[in-house]
Tab-separated table of C-alpha atoms and ligand atoms in Angstrom:
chain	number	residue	atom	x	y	z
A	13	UNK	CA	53.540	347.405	0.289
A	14	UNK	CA	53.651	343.886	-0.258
A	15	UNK	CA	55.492	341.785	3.035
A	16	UNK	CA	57.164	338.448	3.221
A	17	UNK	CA	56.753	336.659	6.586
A	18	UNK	CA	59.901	334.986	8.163
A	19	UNK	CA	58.091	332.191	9.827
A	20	UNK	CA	59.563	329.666	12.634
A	21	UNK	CA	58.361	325.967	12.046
A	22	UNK	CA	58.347	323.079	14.275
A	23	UNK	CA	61.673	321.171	14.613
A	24	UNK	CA	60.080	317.749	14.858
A	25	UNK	CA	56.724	318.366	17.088
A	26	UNK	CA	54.114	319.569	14.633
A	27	UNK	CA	52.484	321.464	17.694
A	28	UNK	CA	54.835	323.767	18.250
A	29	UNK	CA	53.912	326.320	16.510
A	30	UNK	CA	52.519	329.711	17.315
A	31	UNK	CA	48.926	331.065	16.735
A	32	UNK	CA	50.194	333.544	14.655
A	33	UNK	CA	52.502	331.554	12.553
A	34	UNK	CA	49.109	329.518	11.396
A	35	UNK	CA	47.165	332.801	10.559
A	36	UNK	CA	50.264	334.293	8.578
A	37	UNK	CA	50.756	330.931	6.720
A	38	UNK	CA	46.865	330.765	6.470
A	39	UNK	CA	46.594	334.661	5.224
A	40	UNK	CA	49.225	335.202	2.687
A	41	UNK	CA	48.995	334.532	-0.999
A	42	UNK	CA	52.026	332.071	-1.112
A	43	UNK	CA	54.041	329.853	1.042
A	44	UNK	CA	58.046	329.543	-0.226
A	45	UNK	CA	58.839	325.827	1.256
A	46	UNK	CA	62.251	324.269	1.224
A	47	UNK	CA	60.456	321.267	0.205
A	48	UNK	CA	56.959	321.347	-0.722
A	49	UNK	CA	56.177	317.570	0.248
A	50	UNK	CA	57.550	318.297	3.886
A	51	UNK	CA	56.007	321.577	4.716
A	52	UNK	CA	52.184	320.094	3.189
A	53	UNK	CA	52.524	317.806	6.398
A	54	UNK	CA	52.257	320.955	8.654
A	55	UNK	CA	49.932	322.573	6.487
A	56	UNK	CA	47.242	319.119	6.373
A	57	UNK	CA	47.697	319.057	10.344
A	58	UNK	CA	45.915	322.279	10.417
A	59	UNK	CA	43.961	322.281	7.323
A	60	UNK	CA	45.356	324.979	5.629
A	61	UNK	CA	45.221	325.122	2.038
A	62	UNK	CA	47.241	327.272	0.681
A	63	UNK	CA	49.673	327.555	-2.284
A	64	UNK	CA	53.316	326.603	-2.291
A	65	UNK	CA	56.155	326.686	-4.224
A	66	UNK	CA	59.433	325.635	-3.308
A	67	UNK	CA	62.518	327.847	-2.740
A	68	UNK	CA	65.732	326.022	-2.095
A	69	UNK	CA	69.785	326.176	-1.897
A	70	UNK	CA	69.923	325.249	-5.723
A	71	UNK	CA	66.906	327.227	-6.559
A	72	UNK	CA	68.348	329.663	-9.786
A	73	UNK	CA	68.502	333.318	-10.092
A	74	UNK	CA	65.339	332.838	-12.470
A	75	UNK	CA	63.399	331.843	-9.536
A	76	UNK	CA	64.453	334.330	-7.524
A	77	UNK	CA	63.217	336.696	-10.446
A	78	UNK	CA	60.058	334.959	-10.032
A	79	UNK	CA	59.721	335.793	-6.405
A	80	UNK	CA	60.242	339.240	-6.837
A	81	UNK	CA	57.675	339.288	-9.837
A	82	UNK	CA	55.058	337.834	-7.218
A	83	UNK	CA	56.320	340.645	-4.486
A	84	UNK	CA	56.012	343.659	-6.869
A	85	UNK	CA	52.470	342.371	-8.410
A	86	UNK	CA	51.540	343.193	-4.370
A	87	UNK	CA	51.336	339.945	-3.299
A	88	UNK	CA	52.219	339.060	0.417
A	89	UNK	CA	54.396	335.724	0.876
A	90	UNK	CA	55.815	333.542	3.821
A	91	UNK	CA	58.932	331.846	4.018
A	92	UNK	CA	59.014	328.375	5.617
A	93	UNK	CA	61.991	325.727	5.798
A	94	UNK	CA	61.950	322.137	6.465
A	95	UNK	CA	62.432	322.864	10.225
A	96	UNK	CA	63.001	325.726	12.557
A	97	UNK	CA	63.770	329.296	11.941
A	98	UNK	CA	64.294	329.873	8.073
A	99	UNK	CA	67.860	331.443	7.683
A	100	UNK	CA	69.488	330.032	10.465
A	101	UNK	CA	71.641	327.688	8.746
A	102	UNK	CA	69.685	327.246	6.071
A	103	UNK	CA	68.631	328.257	2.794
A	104	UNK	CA	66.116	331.804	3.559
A	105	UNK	CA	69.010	333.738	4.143
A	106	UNK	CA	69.951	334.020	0.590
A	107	UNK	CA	66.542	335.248	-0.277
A	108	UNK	CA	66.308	337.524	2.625
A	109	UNK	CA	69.959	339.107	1.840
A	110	UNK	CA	68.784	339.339	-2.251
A	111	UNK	CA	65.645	341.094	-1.408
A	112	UNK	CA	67.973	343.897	0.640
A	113	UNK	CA	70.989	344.193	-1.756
A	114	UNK	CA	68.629	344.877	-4.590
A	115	UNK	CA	66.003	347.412	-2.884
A	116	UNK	CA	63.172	345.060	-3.266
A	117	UNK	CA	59.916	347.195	-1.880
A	118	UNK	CA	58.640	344.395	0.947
A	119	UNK	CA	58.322	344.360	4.899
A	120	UNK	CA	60.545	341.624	5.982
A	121	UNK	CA	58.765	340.430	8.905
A	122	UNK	CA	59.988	337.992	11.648
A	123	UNK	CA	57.489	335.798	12.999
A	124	UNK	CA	59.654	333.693	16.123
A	125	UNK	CA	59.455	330.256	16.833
A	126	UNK	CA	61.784	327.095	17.221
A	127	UNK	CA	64.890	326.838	15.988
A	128	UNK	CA	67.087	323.986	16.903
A	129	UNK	CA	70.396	325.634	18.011
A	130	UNK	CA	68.079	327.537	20.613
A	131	UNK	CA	66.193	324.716	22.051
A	132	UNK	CA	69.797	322.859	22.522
A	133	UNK	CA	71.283	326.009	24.129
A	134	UNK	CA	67.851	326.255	26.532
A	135	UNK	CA	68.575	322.987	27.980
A	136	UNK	CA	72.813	323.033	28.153
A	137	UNK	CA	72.768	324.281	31.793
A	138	UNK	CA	75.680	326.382	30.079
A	139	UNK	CA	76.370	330.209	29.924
A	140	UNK	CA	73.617	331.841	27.208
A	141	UNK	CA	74.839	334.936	28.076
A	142	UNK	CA	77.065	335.229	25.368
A	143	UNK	CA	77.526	332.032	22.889
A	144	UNK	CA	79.247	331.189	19.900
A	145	UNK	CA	76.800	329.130	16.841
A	146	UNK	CA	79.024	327.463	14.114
A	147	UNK	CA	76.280	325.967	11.859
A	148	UNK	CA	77.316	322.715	10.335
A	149	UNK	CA	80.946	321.142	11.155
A	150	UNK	CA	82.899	321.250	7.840
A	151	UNK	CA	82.694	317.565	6.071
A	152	UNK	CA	86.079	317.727	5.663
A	153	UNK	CA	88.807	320.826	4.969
A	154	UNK	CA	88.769	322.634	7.905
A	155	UNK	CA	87.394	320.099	10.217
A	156	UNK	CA	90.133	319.675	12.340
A	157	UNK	CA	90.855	323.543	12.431
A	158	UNK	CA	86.956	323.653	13.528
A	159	UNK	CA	87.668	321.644	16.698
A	160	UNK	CA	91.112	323.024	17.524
A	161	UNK	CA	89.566	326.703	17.521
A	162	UNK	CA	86.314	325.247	19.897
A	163	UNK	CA	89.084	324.261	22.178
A	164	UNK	CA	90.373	327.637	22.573
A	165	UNK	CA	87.092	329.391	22.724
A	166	UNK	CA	85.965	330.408	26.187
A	167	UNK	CA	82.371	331.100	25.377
A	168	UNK	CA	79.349	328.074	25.492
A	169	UNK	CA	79.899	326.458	21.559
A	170	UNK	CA	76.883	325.264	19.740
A	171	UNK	CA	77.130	323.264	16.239
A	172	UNK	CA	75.426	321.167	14.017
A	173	UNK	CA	76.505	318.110	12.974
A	174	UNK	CA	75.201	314.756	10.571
A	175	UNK	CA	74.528	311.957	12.249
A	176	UNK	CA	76.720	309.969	10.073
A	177	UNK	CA	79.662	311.808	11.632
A	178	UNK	CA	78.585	312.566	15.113
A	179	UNK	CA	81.197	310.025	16.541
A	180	UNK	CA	83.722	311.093	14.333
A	181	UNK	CA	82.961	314.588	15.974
A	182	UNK	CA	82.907	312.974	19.165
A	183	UNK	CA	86.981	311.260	18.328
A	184	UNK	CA	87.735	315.078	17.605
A	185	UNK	CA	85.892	316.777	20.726
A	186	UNK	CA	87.941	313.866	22.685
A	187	UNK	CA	91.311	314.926	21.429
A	188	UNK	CA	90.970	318.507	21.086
A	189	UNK	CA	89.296	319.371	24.577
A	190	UNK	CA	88.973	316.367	26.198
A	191	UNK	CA	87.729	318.448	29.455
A	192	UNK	CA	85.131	320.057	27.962
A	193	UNK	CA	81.759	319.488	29.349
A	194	UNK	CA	79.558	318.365	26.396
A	195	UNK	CA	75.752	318.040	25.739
A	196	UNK	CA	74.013	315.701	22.488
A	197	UNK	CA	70.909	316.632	21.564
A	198	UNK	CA	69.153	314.328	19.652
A	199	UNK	CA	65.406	314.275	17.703
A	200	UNK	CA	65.055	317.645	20.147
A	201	UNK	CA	60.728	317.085	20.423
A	202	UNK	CA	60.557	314.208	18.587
A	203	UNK	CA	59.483	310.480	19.979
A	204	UNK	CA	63.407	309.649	20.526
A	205	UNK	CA	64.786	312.576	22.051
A	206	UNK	CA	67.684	312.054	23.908
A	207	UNK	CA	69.982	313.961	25.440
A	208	UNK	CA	73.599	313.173	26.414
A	209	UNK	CA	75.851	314.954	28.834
A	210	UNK	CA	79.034	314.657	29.877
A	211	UNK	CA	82.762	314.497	28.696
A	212	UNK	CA	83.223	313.575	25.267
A	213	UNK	CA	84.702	309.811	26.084
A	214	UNK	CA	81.367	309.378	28.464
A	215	UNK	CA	79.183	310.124	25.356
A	216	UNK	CA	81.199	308.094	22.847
A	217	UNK	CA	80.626	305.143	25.801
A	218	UNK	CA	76.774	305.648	25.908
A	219	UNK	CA	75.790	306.796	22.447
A	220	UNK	CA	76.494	303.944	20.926
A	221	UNK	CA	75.851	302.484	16.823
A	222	UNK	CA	72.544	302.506	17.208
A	223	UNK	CA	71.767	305.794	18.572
A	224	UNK	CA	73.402	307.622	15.697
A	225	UNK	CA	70.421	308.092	13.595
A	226	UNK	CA	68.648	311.756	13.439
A	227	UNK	CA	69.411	315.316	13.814
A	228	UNK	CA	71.799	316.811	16.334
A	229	UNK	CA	72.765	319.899	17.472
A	230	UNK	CA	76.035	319.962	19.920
A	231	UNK	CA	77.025	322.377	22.404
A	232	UNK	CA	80.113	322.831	24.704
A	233	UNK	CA	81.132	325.069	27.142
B	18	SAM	N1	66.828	326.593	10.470
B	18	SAM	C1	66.857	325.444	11.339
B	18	SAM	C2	66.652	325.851	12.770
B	18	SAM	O1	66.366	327.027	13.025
B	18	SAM	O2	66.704	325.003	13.645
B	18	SAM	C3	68.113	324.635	11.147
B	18	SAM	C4	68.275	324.118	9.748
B	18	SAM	S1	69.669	323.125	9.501
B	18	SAM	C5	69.605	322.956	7.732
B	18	SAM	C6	69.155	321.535	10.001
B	18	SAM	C7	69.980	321.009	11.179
B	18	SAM	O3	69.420	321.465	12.397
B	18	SAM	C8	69.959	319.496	11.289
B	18	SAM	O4	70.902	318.892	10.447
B	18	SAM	C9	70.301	319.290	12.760
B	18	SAM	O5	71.684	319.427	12.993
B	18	SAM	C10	69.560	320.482	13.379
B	18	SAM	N2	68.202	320.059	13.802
B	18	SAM	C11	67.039	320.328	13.181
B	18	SAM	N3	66.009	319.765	13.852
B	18	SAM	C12	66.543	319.130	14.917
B	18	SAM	C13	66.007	318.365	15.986
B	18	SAM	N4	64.700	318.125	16.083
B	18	SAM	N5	66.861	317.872	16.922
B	18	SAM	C14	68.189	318.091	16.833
B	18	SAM	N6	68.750	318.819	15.846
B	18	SAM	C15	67.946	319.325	14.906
């Protein structure tokens, strides 16, 4: 039976990665990217040469069709995004959920590694225990709705948010639950990671214009 590898990609740092995430992208017959041009930057770094082709949010049901052509001709296939864990807020899940709704013969095969939300939570200092993730804040119905229900929640939050609106989320965290404690992550293992704790009116005072550029995950507790 043919298998399709799940496979965790760094989040910024092209060395994390795990041994076996370079022999399963090194072994299989094709690599799905999110974005071919992106993911060939991982695969020069460690010289493999393999084929890609790209499967994204506004990939068609034709391509999909394709997939499964390559899966049933016995072909085994990883599945990378741009960053982190493919399916965790982004794209893979559709795939993954396709391939079970319609019986697809294939191993679906997990192969761990970074994912952003994760390496935020790690370094909180917050209860892991038991958290909440909310992917991406809404851009804009149901964004203040997002932040009233964070304010009632008693378990450690974690979100993802642009950085064109992170002070706007900021404004919100400040009104909502001012007395939350709060961490920023930002460019988590890349050259200007920063981190940022406090109350939400401390971070708005230190994370100034500037410092708005990247990818952040939030958490709260
Ligand atoms: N599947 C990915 C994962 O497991 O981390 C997440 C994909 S989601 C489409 C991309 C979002 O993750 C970014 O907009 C940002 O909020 C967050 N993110 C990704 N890399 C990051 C990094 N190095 N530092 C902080 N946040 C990051």
């Amino acid at each position: 039976m043919s298998s399709i590898y799940i496979v965790a990609t760094p989040i910024g740092n092209l060395e994390d990665i795990t041994l076996r995430a370079l022999r399963v992208l090194k072994e299989v017959d094709l690599i799905l990217c999110e974005d071919t041009r992106h993911t060939k930057r991982l695969l020069d770094k460690y010289e493999i040469k393999a084929e890609t082709m790209s499967y994204h949010q506004h990939s068609k049901i034709a391509k999909i069709d394709k997939i499964i052509g390559i899966i049933e001709s016995g072909k085994n296939l990883a599945l990378v995004s741009d960053a982190g864990t493919p399916g965790i807020s982004d794209p893979g899940n559709m795939l993954i959920k396709y391939l079970i709704e319609n019986k697809i013969n294939v191993n679906i095969i997990p192969i761990p590694g970074p994912s952003a939300v994760v390496s935020a939570l790690s370094i909180s200092g917050f209860p892991t225990d038991n958290f909440v993730f909310l992917g991406f804040v809404p851009h804009k119905k149901g964004r203040q709705t997002f932040f009233k229900n964070i304010a009632q929640e008693k378990r450690t939050v974690a979100f993802y948010e642009s950085p064109h609106r992170i002070l706007k989320a900021l404004d919100s965290m400040q009104e909502f639950f001012p007395e939350k404690e709060i961490v920023v992550c930002r460019e988590l293992t890349k050259i200007y990671e920063s981190v940022y704790r406090g109350k939400a009116e401390e971070i708005k005072k230190i994370l100034t214009d500037d410092q708005v550029k990247g990818e952040f995950v939030v958490v709260t507790h």
